Short mmCIF file of C-alpha atoms in Angstrom, two decimals:
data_model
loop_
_atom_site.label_atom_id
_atom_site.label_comp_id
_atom_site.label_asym_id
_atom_site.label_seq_id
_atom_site.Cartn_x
_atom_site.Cartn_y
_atom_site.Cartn_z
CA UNK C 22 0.00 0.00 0.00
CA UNK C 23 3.05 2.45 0.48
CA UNK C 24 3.40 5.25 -2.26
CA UNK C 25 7.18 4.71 -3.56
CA UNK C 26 7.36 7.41 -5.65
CA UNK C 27 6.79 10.94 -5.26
CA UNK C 28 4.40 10.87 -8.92
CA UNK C 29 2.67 8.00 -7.35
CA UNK C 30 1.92 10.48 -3.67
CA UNK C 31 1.51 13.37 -5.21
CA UNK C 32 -1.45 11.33 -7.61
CA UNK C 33 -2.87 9.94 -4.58
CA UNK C 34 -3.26 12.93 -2.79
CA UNK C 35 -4.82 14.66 -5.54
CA UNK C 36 -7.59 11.99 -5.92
CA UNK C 37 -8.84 13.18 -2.55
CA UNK C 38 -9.66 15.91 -3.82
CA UNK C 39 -13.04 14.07 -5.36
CA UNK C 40 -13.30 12.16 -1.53
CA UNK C 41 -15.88 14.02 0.24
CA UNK C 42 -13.70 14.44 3.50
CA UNK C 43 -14.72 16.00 6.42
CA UNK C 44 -12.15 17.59 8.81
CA UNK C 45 -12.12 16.11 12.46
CA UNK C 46 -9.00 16.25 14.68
CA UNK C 47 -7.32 12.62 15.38
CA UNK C 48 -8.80 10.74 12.14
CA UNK C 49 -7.63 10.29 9.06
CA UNK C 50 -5.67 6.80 7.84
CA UNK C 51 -5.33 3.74 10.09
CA UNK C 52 -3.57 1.78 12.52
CA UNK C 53 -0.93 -1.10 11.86
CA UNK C 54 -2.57 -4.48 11.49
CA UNK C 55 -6.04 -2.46 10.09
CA UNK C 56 -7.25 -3.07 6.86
CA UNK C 57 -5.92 0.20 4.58
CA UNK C 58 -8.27 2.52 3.56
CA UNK C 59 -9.20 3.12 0.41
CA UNK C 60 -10.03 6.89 1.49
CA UNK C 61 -7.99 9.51 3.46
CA UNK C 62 -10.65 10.10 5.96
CA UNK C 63 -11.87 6.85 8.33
CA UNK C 64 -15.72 6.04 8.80
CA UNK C 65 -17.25 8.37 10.78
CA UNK C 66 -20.69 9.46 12.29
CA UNK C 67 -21.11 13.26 12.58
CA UNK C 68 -24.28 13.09 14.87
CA UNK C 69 -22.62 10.86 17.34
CA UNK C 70 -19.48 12.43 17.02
CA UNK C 71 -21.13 15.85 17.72
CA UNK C 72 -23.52 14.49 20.90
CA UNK C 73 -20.19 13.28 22.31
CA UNK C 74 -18.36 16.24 21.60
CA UNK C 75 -21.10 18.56 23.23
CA UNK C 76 -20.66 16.48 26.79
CA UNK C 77 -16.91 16.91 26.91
CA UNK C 78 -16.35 20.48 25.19
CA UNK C 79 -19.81 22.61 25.05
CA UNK C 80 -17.66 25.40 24.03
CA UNK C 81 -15.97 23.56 21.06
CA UNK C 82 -19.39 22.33 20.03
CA UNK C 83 -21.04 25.35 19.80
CA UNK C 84 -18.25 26.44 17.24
CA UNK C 85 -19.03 23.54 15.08
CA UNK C 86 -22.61 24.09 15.60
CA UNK C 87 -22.63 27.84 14.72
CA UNK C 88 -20.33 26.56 11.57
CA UNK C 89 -23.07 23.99 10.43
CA UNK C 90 -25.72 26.81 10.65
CA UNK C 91 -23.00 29.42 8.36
CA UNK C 92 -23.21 26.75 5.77
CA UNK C 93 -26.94 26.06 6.09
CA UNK C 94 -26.31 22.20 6.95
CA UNK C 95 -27.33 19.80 9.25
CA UNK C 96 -25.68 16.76 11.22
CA UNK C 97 -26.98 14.25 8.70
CA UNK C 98 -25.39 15.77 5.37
CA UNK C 99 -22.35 16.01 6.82
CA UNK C 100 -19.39 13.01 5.16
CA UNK C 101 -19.55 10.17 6.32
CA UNK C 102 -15.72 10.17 6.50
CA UNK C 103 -13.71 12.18 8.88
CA UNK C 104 -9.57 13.20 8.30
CA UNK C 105 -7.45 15.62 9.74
CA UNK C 106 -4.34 17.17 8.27
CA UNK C 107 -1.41 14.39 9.75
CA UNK C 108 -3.86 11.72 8.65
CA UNK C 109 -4.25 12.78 5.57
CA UNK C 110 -0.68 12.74 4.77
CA UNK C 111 0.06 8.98 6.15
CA UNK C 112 -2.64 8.06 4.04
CA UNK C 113 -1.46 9.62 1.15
CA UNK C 114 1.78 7.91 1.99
CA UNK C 115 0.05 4.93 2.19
CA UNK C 116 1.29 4.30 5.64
CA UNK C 117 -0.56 3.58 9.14
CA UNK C 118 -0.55 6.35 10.86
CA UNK C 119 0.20 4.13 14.18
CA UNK C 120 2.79 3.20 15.26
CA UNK C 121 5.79 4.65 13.29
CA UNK C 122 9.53 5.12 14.05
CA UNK C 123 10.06 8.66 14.49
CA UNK C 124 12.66 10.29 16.77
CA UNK C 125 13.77 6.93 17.74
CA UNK C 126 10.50 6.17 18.91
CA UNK C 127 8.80 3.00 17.68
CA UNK C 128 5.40 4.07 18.96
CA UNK C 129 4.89 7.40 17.59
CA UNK C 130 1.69 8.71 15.80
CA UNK C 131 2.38 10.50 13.04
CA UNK C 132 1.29 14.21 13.56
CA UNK C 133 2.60 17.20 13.29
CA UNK C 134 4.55 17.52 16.46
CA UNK C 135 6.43 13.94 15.85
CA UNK C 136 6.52 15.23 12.38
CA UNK C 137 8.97 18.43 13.52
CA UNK C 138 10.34 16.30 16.38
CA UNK C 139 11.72 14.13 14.15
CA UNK C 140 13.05 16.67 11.44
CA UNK C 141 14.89 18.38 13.81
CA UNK C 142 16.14 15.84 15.32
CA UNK C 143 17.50 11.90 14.18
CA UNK C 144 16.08 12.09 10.84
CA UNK C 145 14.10 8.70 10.93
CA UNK C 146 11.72 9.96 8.08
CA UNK C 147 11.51 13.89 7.53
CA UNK C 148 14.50 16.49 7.06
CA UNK C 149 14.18 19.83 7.19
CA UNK C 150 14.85 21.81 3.83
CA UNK C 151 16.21 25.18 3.41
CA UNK C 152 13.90 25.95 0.20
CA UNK C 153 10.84 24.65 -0.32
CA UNK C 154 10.25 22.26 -3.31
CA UNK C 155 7.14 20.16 -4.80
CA UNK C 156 6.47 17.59 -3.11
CA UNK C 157 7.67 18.68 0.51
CA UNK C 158 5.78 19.31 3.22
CA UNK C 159 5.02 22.60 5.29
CA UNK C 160 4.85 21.88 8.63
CA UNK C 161 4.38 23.76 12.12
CA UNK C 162 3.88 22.29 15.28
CA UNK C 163 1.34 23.19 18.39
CA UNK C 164 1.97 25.24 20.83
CA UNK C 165 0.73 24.95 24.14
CA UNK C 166 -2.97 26.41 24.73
CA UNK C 167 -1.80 29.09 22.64
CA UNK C 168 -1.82 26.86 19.00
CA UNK C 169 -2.90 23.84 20.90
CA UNK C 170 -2.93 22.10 17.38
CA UNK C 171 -0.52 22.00 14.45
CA UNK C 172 -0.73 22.10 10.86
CA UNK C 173 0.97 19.94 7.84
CA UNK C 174 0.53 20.17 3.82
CA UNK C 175 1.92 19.02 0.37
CA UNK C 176 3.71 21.30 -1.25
CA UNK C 177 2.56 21.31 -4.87
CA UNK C 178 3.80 24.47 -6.46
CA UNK C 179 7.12 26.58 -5.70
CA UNK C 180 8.60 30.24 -6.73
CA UNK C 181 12.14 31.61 -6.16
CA UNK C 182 12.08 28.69 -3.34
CA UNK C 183 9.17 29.59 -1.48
CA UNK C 184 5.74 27.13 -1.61
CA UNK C 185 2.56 29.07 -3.58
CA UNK C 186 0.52 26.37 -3.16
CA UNK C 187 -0.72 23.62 -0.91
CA UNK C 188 -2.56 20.35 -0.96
CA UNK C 189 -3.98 19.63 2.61
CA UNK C 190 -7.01 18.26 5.09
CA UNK C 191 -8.22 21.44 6.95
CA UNK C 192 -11.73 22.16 8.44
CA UNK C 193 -11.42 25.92 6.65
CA UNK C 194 -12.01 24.03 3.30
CA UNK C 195 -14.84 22.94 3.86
CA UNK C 196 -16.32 25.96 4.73
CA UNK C 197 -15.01 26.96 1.79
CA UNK C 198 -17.29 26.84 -1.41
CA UNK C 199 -16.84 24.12 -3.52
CA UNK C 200 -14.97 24.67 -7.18
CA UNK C 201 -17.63 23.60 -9.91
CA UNK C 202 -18.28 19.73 -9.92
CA UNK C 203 -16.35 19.22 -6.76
CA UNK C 204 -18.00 17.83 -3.39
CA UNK C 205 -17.48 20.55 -0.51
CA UNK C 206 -14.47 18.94 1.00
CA UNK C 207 -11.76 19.36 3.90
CA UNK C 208 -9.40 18.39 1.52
CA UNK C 209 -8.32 20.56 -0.89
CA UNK C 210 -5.21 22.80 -3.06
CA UNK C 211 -5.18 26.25 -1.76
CA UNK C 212 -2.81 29.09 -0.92
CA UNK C 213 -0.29 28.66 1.80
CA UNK C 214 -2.08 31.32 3.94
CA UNK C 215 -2.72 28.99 6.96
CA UNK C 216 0.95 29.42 7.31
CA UNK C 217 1.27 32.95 7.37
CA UNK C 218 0.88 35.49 10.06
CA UNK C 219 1.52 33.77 13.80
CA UNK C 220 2.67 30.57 12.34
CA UNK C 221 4.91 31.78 10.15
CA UNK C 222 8.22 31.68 12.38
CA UNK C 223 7.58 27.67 13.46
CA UNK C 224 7.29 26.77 10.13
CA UNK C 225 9.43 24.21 8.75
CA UNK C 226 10.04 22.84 4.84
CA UNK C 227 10.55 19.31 5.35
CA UNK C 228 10.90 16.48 3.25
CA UNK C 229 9.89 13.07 3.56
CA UNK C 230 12.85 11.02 2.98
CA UNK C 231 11.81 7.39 4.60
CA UNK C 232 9.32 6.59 2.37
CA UNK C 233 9.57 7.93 -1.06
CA UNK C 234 12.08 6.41 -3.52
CA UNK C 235 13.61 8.43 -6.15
#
């Protein structure tokens, strides 16, 4: 199931982009001795998701409520499939997402802390890049309550060694309307704004050097 090549990733992750996907923190792939999915995002009930998410964080669920009522939907049109941004990129790698050597760790998840950790660090999979180039990923990790989650994306177009544009699972997205013919989707080729601004200083180039061959 791996993706050897970086044609062969880069094709995978694009045909997401006709996956309705909805964003939802800690999916996204699968776990070693799982079946492999054939989609980026993992089965996944909205309505149940969202009771259970209203007992533990009212405050978080009335953010995703007030979202639903922006885009005029309910519960039950939601996907039926669930991703979030580290997910997305094991899957594209075609990779469980648990467990995975990183840092010297053998139990890792892959997200975007381990992703940085390990960068910066022994170089079991990623290495951080001084330019950016296609097929890299932009990365920055959490930070505390302040940025208590991360973000990760392909890179899929470069200028004077800077990314211009991103493939990447993120719930903005979806809120986003969908280009003609295209399911509204979490998963999508954008601008690299979501790196700009606050995040801009943690933000690493990194490529994925474990997995890919030439």
């Amino acid at each position: 199931m791996t993706a050897h090549t970086l044609d062969e990733t880069l094709a995978r992750a694009r045909s997401a982009l006709t996956m309705p996907t909805l964003y939802w923190l800690g999916q996204g792939s699968w776990t070693a001795g799982q079946r492999p999915l054939p989609t980026p995002g993992r089965p996944f009930d909205p309505a149940a998701a969202l009771a259970e998410l209203k007992a533990e964080n009212p405050t978080k669920h009335a953010a995703y409520t007030a979202g639903l009522q922006r885009l005029g939907l309910t519960a039950a049109e939601l996907p039926r499939s669930a991703c979030d941004c580290s997910g997305f990129v094991a899957w594209c790698l075609g990779l469980p997402r648990h467990p995975m050597t990183l840092d010297g760790r053998a139990d890792q998840w892959l997200y975007t802390d381990s992703i940085v950790a390990d960068a910066l660090g022994r170089h079991d999979a990623f290495t951080v890049l001084d330019r950016a180039q296609v097929g890299a990923l932009l990365v920055f990790p959490s930070a505390g309550r302040a940025r208590p989650v991360g973000h990760v994306a392909w890179i899929t177009e470069v200028a004077d060694g800077r990314a211009t544009r991103i493939l990447h699972c993120a719930p903005q997205n979806f809120e986003a309307p969908p280009l003609p013919g295209r399911p509204r989707n979490a998963i999508a080729e954008t601008d690299t704004a979501v790196f700009d601004g606050e995040t801009a200083a943690d933000t690493r180039v990194v490529a994925v050097n474990a997995f890919l061959a030439a």
